[in-house]
Amino acid sequence: MQHLITTSDFTKEEILKIYDDAKIFLDMESSEVLKGKIIVNLFFENSTRTRGAFEMAAKRLGAQVISLDVGTSSTNKGETVFDTVMNIKAMGPDAIVIRHSDCNFHRTLVDYVDCPIINAGAGKTAHPTQALLDLFTISEHFDGEIEGKKVAIVGDVKSSRVAGSNKELLPRFGIDVCFVAPDCFKYEDESLKQYNLIDEIIDEVDVVMSLRTQLERHNEVYFQSLNEYAKDYCITKETFGERDILLLHPGPVNRNVDISDEMLVDSRNKVLEQVKNGVAVRMAVLKKLVLKQ
Ligand code: CP
């Protein structure tokens, strides 16, 4: 049984096949590829894009979707999250899509289920389908010529599962990744190239991936206000100048903290392109894991 817990669960060849399928799905309104299948969404953390995209993806493939409202589930009556998943599993779904704050939770499930587990976000560590759609968006933008491209991931990299998955995935495709963050958000990994300010690297990069400041994961207050943080880390017209750089963000964007209003309507910003691609990539992931192809 194949699962998607981290991007390393897929080989490079498998990812390229997913992208071949995603390109077809981009132009496909609906199909019956997963007709008769049932996908269960379990989101124990907030989500707009990932949950919406998985629902859209499953329905576009002809599957039915059950999105359990965990706020009214029996976890509120003392049931453990593990037992909740075991009870869902007993109902016989064809895949379970899970977002949970515990970084290790998804991996602990795989010995107990007989359907694919798909990680839709695990704590601070992994968000594999986000990284897959980020790489797809970069590849589409550069017509597949991504070897040697340089990506700067800017902001709260330390608390970001998006940064965690991209730093694993992108280098496998020949992309050079660096992090840009204040000292308090620096990643504890000496092998990574890290910078304090985007100005130090802006002339060398092809892609800037801005991140949200993950206040909900902080145990202390690092900045007196987000405006103080934004002075150095908000991506503005001045940051980019006339440079031909692709601007990405996994969402949700904190306007004028992560990216300025002006840059959100700039043609170099592909944030909504990422969202669109996220449906197609997740269609391809669901097809692969549910049909075991
Ligand atoms: N990118 C992302 O994970 O967004 P959501 O939290 O809205 O799903």
PDB file of C-alpha atoms and ligand atoms in Angstrom:
ATOM      1  CA  MET A   1       0.000   0.000   0.000  1.00  0.00           C
ATOM      2  CA  GLN A   2       1.516   3.324  -1.049  1.00  0.00           C
ATOM      3  CA  HIS A   3       0.930   6.466   1.029  1.00  0.00           C
ATOM      4  CA  LEU A   4       2.012  10.095   0.647  1.00  0.00           C
ATOM      5  CA  ILE A   5       3.446  11.225   3.964  1.00  0.00           C
ATOM      6  CA  THR A   6       6.497  13.116   2.669  1.00  0.00           C
ATOM      7  CA  THR A   7       7.640  13.960  -0.845  1.00  0.00           C
ATOM      8  CA  SER A   8      10.340  11.282  -0.525  1.00  0.00           C
ATOM      9  CA  ASP A   9       7.576   8.648  -0.692  1.00  0.00           C
ATOM     10  CA  PHE A  10       7.525   9.257  -4.468  1.00  0.00           C
ATOM     11  CA  THR A  11      10.457   8.668  -6.799  1.00  0.00           C
ATOM     12  CA  LYS A  12      11.433  11.294  -9.333  1.00  0.00           C
ATOM     13  CA  GLU A  13       9.887   9.135 -12.074  1.00  0.00           C
ATOM     14  CA  GLU A  14       6.620   8.847 -10.150  1.00  0.00           C
ATOM     15  CA  ILE A  15       6.511  12.627  -9.715  1.00  0.00           C
ATOM     16  CA  LEU A  16       7.112  13.220 -13.415  1.00  0.00           C
ATOM     17  CA  LYS A  17       4.235  10.824 -14.194  1.00  0.00           C
ATOM     18  CA  ILE A  18       2.031  12.756 -11.733  1.00  0.00           C
ATOM     19  CA  TYR A  19       2.921  15.948 -13.636  1.00  0.00           C
ATOM     20  CA  ASP A  20       2.059  14.337 -16.986  1.00  0.00           C
ATOM     21  CA  ASP A  21      -1.372  13.480 -15.558  1.00  0.00           C
ATOM     22  CA  ALA A  22      -1.747  16.913 -13.923  1.00  0.00           C
ATOM     23  CA  LYS A  23      -1.174  18.623 -17.279  1.00  0.00           C
ATOM     24  CA  ILE A  24      -4.058  16.608 -18.734  1.00  0.00           C
ATOM     25  CA  PHE A  25      -6.263  17.290 -15.700  1.00  0.00           C
ATOM     26  CA  LEU A  26      -5.638  21.055 -15.929  1.00  0.00           C
ATOM     27  CA  ASP A  27      -7.925  21.184 -18.969  1.00  0.00           C
ATOM     28  CA  MET A  28     -10.370  18.500 -17.847  1.00  0.00           C
ATOM     29  CA  GLU A  29     -13.627  19.625 -16.225  1.00  0.00           C
ATOM     30  CA  SER A  30     -14.717  16.185 -15.066  1.00  0.00           C
ATOM     31  CA  SER A  31     -14.047  12.489 -15.551  1.00  0.00           C
ATOM     32  CA  GLU A  32     -15.034   9.105 -14.154  1.00  0.00           C
ATOM     33  CA  VAL A  33     -11.508   7.954 -13.282  1.00  0.00           C
ATOM     34  CA  LEU A  34     -12.477   7.464  -9.599  1.00  0.00           C
ATOM     35  CA  LYS A  35     -16.187   6.704 -10.102  1.00  0.00           C
ATOM     36  CA  GLY A  36     -17.498   4.606  -7.211  1.00  0.00           C
ATOM     37  CA  LYS A  37     -14.615   5.584  -4.905  1.00  0.00           C
ATOM     38  CA  ILE A  38     -15.029   7.462  -1.627  1.00  0.00           C
ATOM     39  CA  ILE A  39     -12.402   9.871  -0.270  1.00  0.00           C
ATOM     40  CA  VAL A  40     -12.543  11.043   3.357  1.00  0.00           C
ATOM     41  CA  ASN A  41     -11.078  14.412   4.375  1.00  0.00           C
ATOM     42  CA  LEU A  42     -10.028  14.801   8.020  1.00  0.00           C
ATOM     43  CA  PHE A  43      -8.745  18.315   8.711  1.00  0.00           C
ATOM     44  CA  PHE A  44      -7.796  18.840  12.351  1.00  0.00           C
ATOM     45  CA  GLU A  45      -6.343  22.266  11.469  1.00  0.00           C
ATOM     46  CA  ASN A  46      -7.829  25.126   9.457  1.00  0.00           C
ATOM     47  CA  SER A  47      -7.616  25.021   5.680  1.00  0.00           C
ATOM     48  CA  THR A  48      -9.047  26.757   2.636  1.00  0.00           C
ATOM     49  CA  ARG A  49      -6.833  25.761  -0.298  1.00  0.00           C
ATOM     50  CA  THR A  50      -5.781  22.207   0.570  1.00  0.00           C
ATOM     51  CA  ARG A  51      -9.170  20.995   1.741  1.00  0.00           C
ATOM     52  CA  GLY A  52     -10.987  22.769  -1.088  1.00  0.00           C
ATOM     53  CA  ALA A  53      -8.537  21.457  -3.677  1.00  0.00           C
ATOM     54  CA  PHE A  54      -8.750  17.863  -2.444  1.00  0.00           C
ATOM     55  CA  GLU A  55     -12.563  18.025  -2.515  1.00  0.00           C
ATOM     56  CA  MET A  56     -12.536  19.586  -5.973  1.00  0.00           C
ATOM     57  CA  ALA A  57      -9.949  17.070  -7.209  1.00  0.00           C
ATOM     58  CA  ALA A  58     -11.873  14.044  -5.951  1.00  0.00           C
ATOM     59  CA  LYS A  59     -15.174  15.297  -7.368  1.00  0.00           C
ATOM     60  CA  ARG A  60     -13.623  16.171 -10.740  1.00  0.00           C
ATOM     61  CA  LEU A  61     -12.453  12.547 -10.897  1.00  0.00           C
ATOM     62  CA  GLY A  62     -15.975  11.261 -10.193  1.00  0.00           C
ATOM     63  CA  ALA A  63     -15.305  10.189  -6.578  1.00  0.00           C
ATOM     64  CA  GLN A  64     -17.556  11.010  -3.654  1.00  0.00           C
ATOM     65  CA  VAL A  65     -16.108  13.007  -0.768  1.00  0.00           C
ATOM     66  CA  ILE A  66     -16.857  12.975   2.935  1.00  0.00           C
ATOM     67  CA  SER A  67     -15.292  15.924   4.762  1.00  0.00           C
ATOM     68  CA  LEU A  68     -15.746  15.143   8.433  1.00  0.00           C
ATOM     69  CA  ASP A  69     -16.393  18.238  10.536  1.00  0.00           C
ATOM     70  CA  VAL A  70     -13.805  17.482  13.215  1.00  0.00           C
ATOM     71  CA  GLY A  71     -15.172  20.360  15.309  1.00  0.00           C
ATOM     72  CA  THR A  72     -18.313  18.287  15.913  1.00  0.00           C
ATOM     73  CA  SER A  73     -16.673  14.841  15.802  1.00  0.00           C
ATOM     74  CA  SER A  74     -16.387  12.502  18.779  1.00  0.00           C
ATOM     75  CA  THR A  75     -12.837  13.689  19.476  1.00  0.00           C
ATOM     76  CA  ASN A  76     -14.780  16.252  21.565  1.00  0.00           C
ATOM     77  CA  LYS A  77     -16.133  13.340  23.638  1.00  0.00           C
ATOM     78  CA  GLY A  78     -12.710  11.988  24.527  1.00  0.00           C
ATOM     79  CA  GLU A  79     -11.980   9.765  21.521  1.00  0.00           C
ATOM     80  CA  THR A  80      -8.328   9.912  20.460  1.00  0.00           C
ATOM     81  CA  VAL A  81      -7.509  11.124  16.963  1.00  0.00           C
ATOM     82  CA  PHE A  82      -5.967   7.705  16.258  1.00  0.00           C
ATOM     83  CA  ASP A  83      -9.246   5.996  17.182  1.00  0.00           C
ATOM     84  CA  THR A  84     -11.193   8.472  15.044  1.00  0.00           C
ATOM     85  CA  VAL A  85      -9.069   7.491  12.046  1.00  0.00           C
ATOM     86  CA  MET A  86      -9.469   3.765  12.856  1.00  0.00           C
ATOM     87  CA  ASN A  87     -13.245   4.185  12.936  1.00  0.00           C
ATOM     88  CA  ILE A  88     -13.223   5.995   9.584  1.00  0.00           C
ATOM     89  CA  LYS A  89     -10.978   3.263   8.204  1.00  0.00           C
ATOM     90  CA  ALA A  90     -13.489   0.623   9.375  1.00  0.00           C
ATOM     91  CA  MET A  91     -16.094   2.250   7.093  1.00  0.00           C
ATOM     92  CA  GLY A  92     -13.992   1.286   4.053  1.00  0.00           C
ATOM     93  CA  PRO A  93     -12.915   4.541   2.347  1.00  0.00           C
ATOM     94  CA  ASP A  94     -10.627   4.414  -0.682  1.00  0.00           C
ATOM     95  CA  ALA A  95      -8.272   7.096   0.711  1.00  0.00           C
ATOM     96  CA  ILE A  96      -8.033   9.259   3.823  1.00  0.00           C
ATOM     97  CA  VAL A  97      -6.657  12.804   3.486  1.00  0.00           C
ATOM     98  CA  ILE A  98      -5.439  14.127   6.845  1.00  0.00           C
ATOM     99  CA  ARG A  99      -4.152  17.425   8.204  1.00  0.00           C
ATOM    100  CA  HIS A 100      -2.928  17.343  11.798  1.00  0.00           C
ATOM    101  CA  SER A 101      -0.579  19.394  13.972  1.00  0.00           C
ATOM    102  CA  ASP A 102       1.400  16.327  15.108  1.00  0.00           C
ATOM    103  CA  CYS A 103       4.397  15.951  12.772  1.00  0.00           C
ATOM    104  CA  ASN A 104       4.556  12.162  13.266  1.00  0.00           C
ATOM    105  CA  PHE A 105       0.854  11.303  13.312  1.00  0.00           C
ATOM    106  CA  HIS A 106       0.462  10.324   9.639  1.00  0.00           C
ATOM    107  CA  ARG A 107       3.384   7.891   9.687  1.00  0.00           C
ATOM    108  CA  THR A 108       2.017   6.125  12.783  1.00  0.00           C
ATOM    109  CA  LEU A 109      -1.198   5.300  10.902  1.00  0.00           C
ATOM    110  CA  VAL A 110       0.237   3.407   7.958  1.00  0.00           C
ATOM    111  CA  ASP A 111       0.552   0.049   9.751  1.00  0.00           C
ATOM    112  CA  TYR A 112      -3.122   0.142  10.721  1.00  0.00           C
ATOM    113  CA  VAL A 113      -4.931   1.107   7.503  1.00  0.00           C
ATOM    114  CA  ASP A 114      -5.763  -0.676   4.269  1.00  0.00           C
ATOM    115  CA  CYS A 115      -6.197   2.472   2.143  1.00  0.00           C
ATOM    116  CA  PRO A 116      -3.776   5.274   1.214  1.00  0.00           C
ATOM    117  CA  ILE A 117      -3.096   7.973   3.809  1.00  0.00           C
ATOM    118  CA  ILE A 118      -2.436  11.347   2.173  1.00  0.00           C
ATOM    119  CA  ASN A 119      -0.725  14.008   4.251  1.00  0.00           C
ATOM    120  CA  ALA A 120      -2.486  17.352   3.780  1.00  0.00           C
ATOM    121  CA  GLY A 121      -0.188  19.086   6.276  1.00  0.00           C
ATOM    122  CA  ALA A 122       1.731  17.746   9.284  1.00  0.00           C
ATOM    123  CA  GLY A 123       2.707  20.236  11.992  1.00  0.00           C
ATOM    124  CA  LYS A 124       5.846  22.171  11.125  1.00  0.00           C
ATOM    125  CA  THR A 125       7.457  19.458   9.029  1.00  0.00           C
ATOM    126  CA  ALA A 126       5.715  18.311   5.854  1.00  0.00           C
ATOM    127  CA  HIS A 127       3.120  19.437   3.318  1.00  0.00           C
ATOM    128  CA  PRO A 128       3.948  17.178   0.384  1.00  0.00           C
ATOM    129  CA  THR A 129       1.125  18.086  -1.999  1.00  0.00           C
ATOM    130  CA  GLN A 130       1.943  21.802  -1.543  1.00  0.00           C
ATOM    131  CA  ALA A 131       5.576  21.186  -2.506  1.00  0.00           C
ATOM    132  CA  LEU A 132       4.458  19.032  -5.450  1.00  0.00           C
ATOM    133  CA  LEU A 133       2.226  21.829  -6.748  1.00  0.00           C
ATOM    134  CA  ASP A 134       4.948  24.434  -6.119  1.00  0.00           C
ATOM    135  CA  LEU A 135       7.437  22.446  -8.193  1.00  0.00           C
ATOM    136  CA  PHE A 136       4.786  21.888 -10.877  1.00  0.00           C
ATOM    137  CA  THR A 137       4.110  25.644 -11.014  1.00  0.00           C
ATOM    138  CA  ILE A 138       7.836  26.408 -11.311  1.00  0.00           C
ATOM    139  CA  SER A 139       8.260  23.759 -14.002  1.00  0.00           C
ATOM    140  CA  GLU A 140       5.265  25.000 -16.013  1.00  0.00           C
ATOM    141  CA  HIS A 141       6.543  28.585 -15.808  1.00  0.00           C
ATOM    142  CA  PHE A 142      10.007  27.668 -17.072  1.00  0.00           C
ATOM    143  CA  ASP A 143       8.734  25.149 -19.680  1.00  0.00           C
ATOM    144  CA  GLY A 144      10.384  22.304 -17.802  1.00  0.00           C
ATOM    145  CA  GLU A 145      13.847  23.968 -17.863  1.00  0.00           C
ATOM    146  CA  ILE A 146      14.301  23.961 -14.079  1.00  0.00           C
ATOM    147  CA  GLU A 147      17.774  22.463 -13.626  1.00  0.00           C
ATOM    148  CA  GLY A 148      19.984  25.097 -11.969  1.00  0.00           C
ATOM    149  CA  LYS A 149      17.162  27.480 -11.093  1.00  0.00           C
ATOM    150  CA  LYS A 150      17.505  29.257  -7.734  1.00  0.00           C
ATOM    151  CA  VAL A 151      14.627  29.566  -5.264  1.00  0.00           C
ATOM    152  CA  ALA A 152      14.686  31.780  -2.159  1.00  0.00           C
ATOM    153  CA  ILE A 153      12.140  30.804   0.505  1.00  0.00           C
ATOM    154  CA  VAL A 154      11.486  33.916   2.575  1.00  0.00           C
ATOM    155  CA  GLY A 155      10.033  34.299   6.054  1.00  0.00           C
ATOM    156  CA  ASP A 156       9.146  31.945   8.885  1.00  0.00           C
ATOM    157  CA  VAL A 157      10.979  28.934   7.445  1.00  0.00           C
ATOM    158  CA  LYS A 158      11.517  27.412  10.897  1.00  0.00           C
ATOM    159  CA  SER A 159       7.795  26.810  11.500  1.00  0.00           C
ATOM    160  CA  SER A 160       6.864  26.109   7.895  1.00  0.00           C
ATOM    161  CA  ARG A 161       5.966  22.637   6.647  1.00  0.00           C
ATOM    162  CA  VAL A 162       5.949  24.129   3.136  1.00  0.00           C
ATOM    163  CA  ALA A 163       9.628  25.053   3.519  1.00  0.00           C
ATOM    164  CA  GLY A 164      10.309  21.614   4.993  1.00  0.00           C
ATOM    165  CA  SER A 165       8.824  19.763   2.011  1.00  0.00           C
ATOM    166  CA  ASN A 166      10.274  22.102  -0.623  1.00  0.00           C
ATOM    167  CA  LYS A 167      13.804  21.848   0.753  1.00  0.00           C
ATOM    168  CA  GLU A 168      13.534  18.072   0.273  1.00  0.00           C
ATOM    169  CA  LEU A 169      11.802  18.072  -3.117  1.00  0.00           C
ATOM    170  CA  LEU A 170      13.272  20.924  -5.178  1.00  0.00           C
ATOM    171  CA  PRO A 171      16.972  19.895  -4.979  1.00  0.00           C
ATOM    172  CA  ARG A 172      16.027  16.442  -6.322  1.00  0.00           C
ATOM    173  CA  PHE A 173      15.104  18.246  -9.549  1.00  0.00           C
ATOM    174  CA  GLY A 174      18.325  20.264  -9.683  1.00  0.00           C
ATOM    175  CA  ILE A 175      16.881  23.407  -8.077  1.00  0.00           C
ATOM    176  CA  ASP A 176      19.066  25.348  -5.645  1.00  0.00           C
ATOM    177  CA  VAL A 177      17.120  26.325  -2.505  1.00  0.00           C
ATOM    178  CA  CYS A 178      18.099  28.973   0.031  1.00  0.00           C
ATOM    179  CA  PHE A 179      16.240  30.390   3.017  1.00  0.00           C
ATOM    180  CA  VAL A 180      15.913  34.074   3.902  1.00  0.00           C
ATOM    181  CA  ALA A 181      14.835  34.777   7.478  1.00  0.00           C
ATOM    182  CA  PRO A 182      15.558  36.791  10.606  1.00  0.00           C
ATOM    183  CA  ASP A 183      17.689  34.955  13.179  1.00  0.00           C
ATOM    184  CA  CYS A 184      14.622  33.980  15.229  1.00  0.00           C
ATOM    185  CA  PHE A 185      13.158  32.075  12.248  1.00  0.00           C
ATOM    186  CA  LYS A 186      16.396  30.481  11.005  1.00  0.00           C
ATOM    187  CA  TYR A 187      16.368  26.778  10.289  1.00  0.00           C
ATOM    188  CA  GLU A 188      18.681  24.634  12.403  1.00  0.00           C
ATOM    189  CA  ASP A 189      20.512  22.967   9.532  1.00  0.00           C
ATOM    190  CA  GLU A 190      24.106  23.935   8.770  1.00  0.00           C
ATOM    191  CA  SER A 191      23.948  22.420   5.285  1.00  0.00           C
ATOM    192  CA  LEU A 192      21.359  24.994   4.148  1.00  0.00           C
ATOM    193  CA  LYS A 193      22.261  28.326   2.585  1.00  0.00           C
ATOM    194  CA  GLN A 194      20.576  30.967   4.742  1.00  0.00           C
ATOM    195  CA  TYR A 195      20.488  34.748   4.466  1.00  0.00           C
ATOM    196  CA  ASN A 196      19.156  37.475   6.719  1.00  0.00           C
ATOM    197  CA  LEU A 197      17.730  39.757   4.045  1.00  0.00           C
ATOM    198  CA  ILE A 198      16.334  39.206   0.550  1.00  0.00           C
ATOM    199  CA  ASP A 199      18.525  42.028  -0.816  1.00  0.00           C
ATOM    200  CA  GLU A 200      21.574  39.792  -0.220  1.00  0.00           C
ATOM    201  CA  ILE A 201      20.382  37.265  -2.817  1.00  0.00           C
ATOM    202  CA  ILE A 202      17.685  38.942  -4.961  1.00  0.00           C
ATOM    203  CA  ASP A 203      20.004  39.411  -7.966  1.00  0.00           C
ATOM    204  CA  GLU A 204      20.733  35.667  -8.110  1.00  0.00           C
ATOM    205  CA  VAL A 205      17.286  34.090  -7.753  1.00  0.00           C
ATOM    206  CA  ASP A 206      14.699  32.975 -10.301  1.00  0.00           C
ATOM    207  CA  VAL A 207      11.891  32.385  -7.812  1.00  0.00           C
ATOM    208  CA  VAL A 208      10.919  33.967  -4.489  1.00  0.00           C
ATOM    209  CA  MET A 209       8.586  31.910  -2.324  1.00  0.00           C
ATOM    210  CA  SER A 210       7.150  34.090   0.433  1.00  0.00           C
ATOM    211  CA  LEU A 211       5.756  32.447   3.592  1.00  0.00           C
ATOM    212  CA  ARG A 212       3.238  33.435   6.226  1.00  0.00           C
ATOM    213  CA  THR A 213       4.451  34.067   9.761  1.00  0.00           C
ATOM    214  CA  GLN A 214       3.051  31.071  11.655  1.00  0.00           C
ATOM    215  CA  LEU A 215       2.022  32.845  14.851  1.00  0.00           C
ATOM    216  CA  GLU A 216      -0.065  29.855  15.962  1.00  0.00           C
ATOM    217  CA  ARG A 217       3.078  27.690  16.142  1.00  0.00           C
ATOM    218  CA  HIS A 218       5.215  30.142  18.131  1.00  0.00           C
ATOM    219  CA  ASN A 219       5.819  29.661  21.832  1.00  0.00           C
ATOM    220  CA  GLU A 220       7.040  33.225  22.284  1.00  0.00           C
ATOM    221  CA  VAL A 221       6.566  36.678  20.765  1.00  0.00           C
ATOM    222  CA  TYR A 222       9.384  37.342  18.269  1.00  0.00           C
ATOM    223  CA  PHE A 223       8.198  40.699  16.914  1.00  0.00           C
ATOM    224  CA  GLN A 224       6.270  43.451  18.678  1.00  0.00           C
ATOM    225  CA  SER A 225       4.033  43.649  15.609  1.00  0.00           C
ATOM    226  CA  LEU A 226       3.757  42.083  12.161  1.00  0.00           C
ATOM    227  CA  ASN A 227       4.386  45.567  10.734  1.00  0.00           C
ATOM    228  CA  GLU A 228       7.842  45.499  12.315  1.00  0.00           C
ATOM    229  CA  TYR A 229       8.542  42.124  10.654  1.00  0.00           C
ATOM    230  CA  ALA A 230       7.085  43.367   7.353  1.00  0.00           C
ATOM    231  CA  LYS A 231       9.600  46.234   7.111  1.00  0.00           C
ATOM    232  CA  ASP A 232      12.285  43.715   6.133  1.00  0.00           C
ATOM    233  CA  TYR A 233      10.352  40.686   4.870  1.00  0.00           C
ATOM    234  CA  CYS A 234       7.291  41.934   2.959  1.00  0.00           C
ATOM    235  CA  ILE A 235       7.846  41.430  -0.789  1.00  0.00           C
ATOM    236  CA  THR A 236       7.149  44.782  -2.449  1.00  0.00           C
ATOM    237  CA  LYS A 237       7.642  46.402  -5.850  1.00  0.00           C
ATOM    238  CA  GLU A 238      10.892  47.857  -4.464  1.00  0.00           C
ATOM    239  CA  THR A 239      12.111  44.352  -3.505  1.00  0.00           C
ATOM    240  CA  PHE A 240      11.666  43.032  -7.049  1.00  0.00           C
ATOM    241  CA  GLY A 241      12.386  46.177  -9.069  1.00  0.00           C
ATOM    242  CA  GLU A 242      12.265  45.265 -12.774  1.00  0.00           C
ATOM    243  CA  ARG A 243      13.753  41.806 -12.213  1.00  0.00           C
ATOM    244  CA  ASP A 244      12.172  38.864 -14.014  1.00  0.00           C
ATOM    245  CA  ILE A 245      11.422  36.765 -10.917  1.00  0.00           C
ATOM    246  CA  LEU A 246       8.530  34.395 -10.239  1.00  0.00           C
ATOM    247  CA  LEU A 247       6.687  35.174  -6.987  1.00  0.00           C
ATOM    248  CA  LEU A 248       5.013  32.299  -5.136  1.00  0.00           C
ATOM    249  CA  HIS A 249       3.258  31.882  -1.785  1.00  0.00           C
ATOM    250  CA  PRO A 250       1.442  28.782  -0.483  1.00  0.00           C
ATOM    251  CA  GLY A 251      -1.310  30.893   1.094  1.00  0.00           C
ATOM    252  CA  PRO A 252      -2.948  32.183   3.112  1.00  0.00           C
ATOM    253  CA  VAL A 253      -1.224  35.484   2.297  1.00  0.00           C
ATOM    254  CA  ASN A 254      -1.137  38.146   4.995  1.00  0.00           C
ATOM    255  CA  ARG A 255      -1.469  41.207   2.780  1.00  0.00           C
ATOM    256  CA  ASN A 256       1.194  43.869   3.263  1.00  0.00           C
ATOM    257  CA  VAL A 257       3.009  41.607   5.726  1.00  0.00           C
ATOM    258  CA  ASP A 258       4.134  38.777   3.405  1.00  0.00           C
ATOM    259  CA  ILE A 259       3.403  40.440   0.030  1.00  0.00           C
ATOM    260  CA  SER A 260       2.281  43.996  -0.724  1.00  0.00           C
ATOM    261  CA  ASP A 261      -1.093  44.730  -2.333  1.00  0.00           C
ATOM    262  CA  GLU A 262       0.785  46.030  -5.356  1.00  0.00           C
ATOM    263  CA  MET A 263       2.758  42.791  -5.833  1.00  0.00           C
ATOM    264  CA  LEU A 264      -0.397  40.699  -5.461  1.00  0.00           C
ATOM    265  CA  VAL A 265      -1.621  42.165  -8.758  1.00  0.00           C
ATOM    266  CA  ASP A 266       1.803  42.149 -10.430  1.00  0.00           C
ATOM    267  CA  SER A 267       2.120  39.789 -13.413  1.00  0.00           C
ATOM    268  CA  ARG A 268       5.114  38.084 -11.753  1.00  0.00           C
ATOM    269  CA  ASN A 269       2.896  36.902  -8.902  1.00  0.00           C
ATOM    270  CA  LYS A 270       1.587  33.351  -9.538  1.00  0.00           C
ATOM    271  CA  VAL A 271      -0.153  32.688  -6.230  1.00  0.00           C
ATOM    272  CA  LEU A 272      -3.536  31.918  -7.791  1.00  0.00           C
ATOM    273  CA  GLU A 273      -1.825  29.881 -10.506  1.00  0.00           C
ATOM    274  CA  GLN A 274      -0.479  27.726  -7.655  1.00  0.00           C
ATOM    275  CA  VAL A 275      -4.023  27.274  -6.336  1.00  0.00           C
ATOM    276  CA  LYS A 276      -5.299  26.244  -9.779  1.00  0.00           C
ATOM    277  CA  ASN A 277      -2.384  23.834 -10.255  1.00  0.00           C
ATOM    278  CA  GLY A 278      -3.065  22.434  -6.779  1.00  0.00           C
ATOM    279  CA  VAL A 279      -6.331  20.906  -7.959  1.00  0.00           C
ATOM    280  CA  ALA A 280      -4.727  19.226 -10.981  1.00  0.00           C
ATOM    281  CA  VAL A 281      -1.745  17.917  -9.019  1.00  0.00           C
ATOM    282  CA  ARG A 282      -4.026  16.525  -6.299  1.00  0.00           C
ATOM    283  CA  MET A 283      -6.197  14.876  -8.967  1.00  0.00           C
ATOM    284  CA  ALA A 284      -3.063  13.133 -10.216  1.00  0.00           C
ATOM    285  CA  VAL A 285      -2.006  12.130  -6.681  1.00  0.00           C
ATOM    286  CA  LEU A 286      -5.463  10.721  -5.902  1.00  0.00           C
ATOM    287  CA  LYS A 287      -5.527   8.807  -9.182  1.00  0.00           C
ATOM    288  CA  LYS A 288      -2.100   7.300  -8.520  1.00  0.00           C
ATOM    289  CA  LEU A 289      -2.753   6.259  -4.924  1.00  0.00           C
ATOM    290  CA  VAL A 290      -6.385   5.137  -5.182  1.00  0.00           C
ATOM    291  CA  LEU A 291      -5.971   3.225  -8.456  1.00  0.00           C
ATOM    292  CA  LYS A 292      -2.466   2.066  -7.422  1.00  0.00           C
ATOM    293  CA  GLN A 293      -1.067   3.008 -10.855  1.00  0.00           C
TER     294      GLN A 293
HETATM  295  N1   CP B   1      -1.339  26.233   1.373  1.00  0.00           N
HETATM  296  C1   CP B   1      -2.182  25.778   2.313  1.00  0.00           C
HETATM  297  O1   CP B   1      -1.931  24.741   2.953  1.00  0.00           O
HETATM  298  O2   CP B   1      -3.300  26.532   2.500  1.00  0.00           O
HETATM  299  P1   CP B   1      -4.501  26.114   3.468  1.00  0.00           P
HETATM  300  O3   CP B   1      -3.969  26.153   4.887  1.00  0.00           O
HETATM  301  O4   CP B   1      -5.593  27.104   3.226  1.00  0.00           O
HETATM  302  O5   CP B   1      -4.898  24.708   3.104  1.00  0.00           O
END
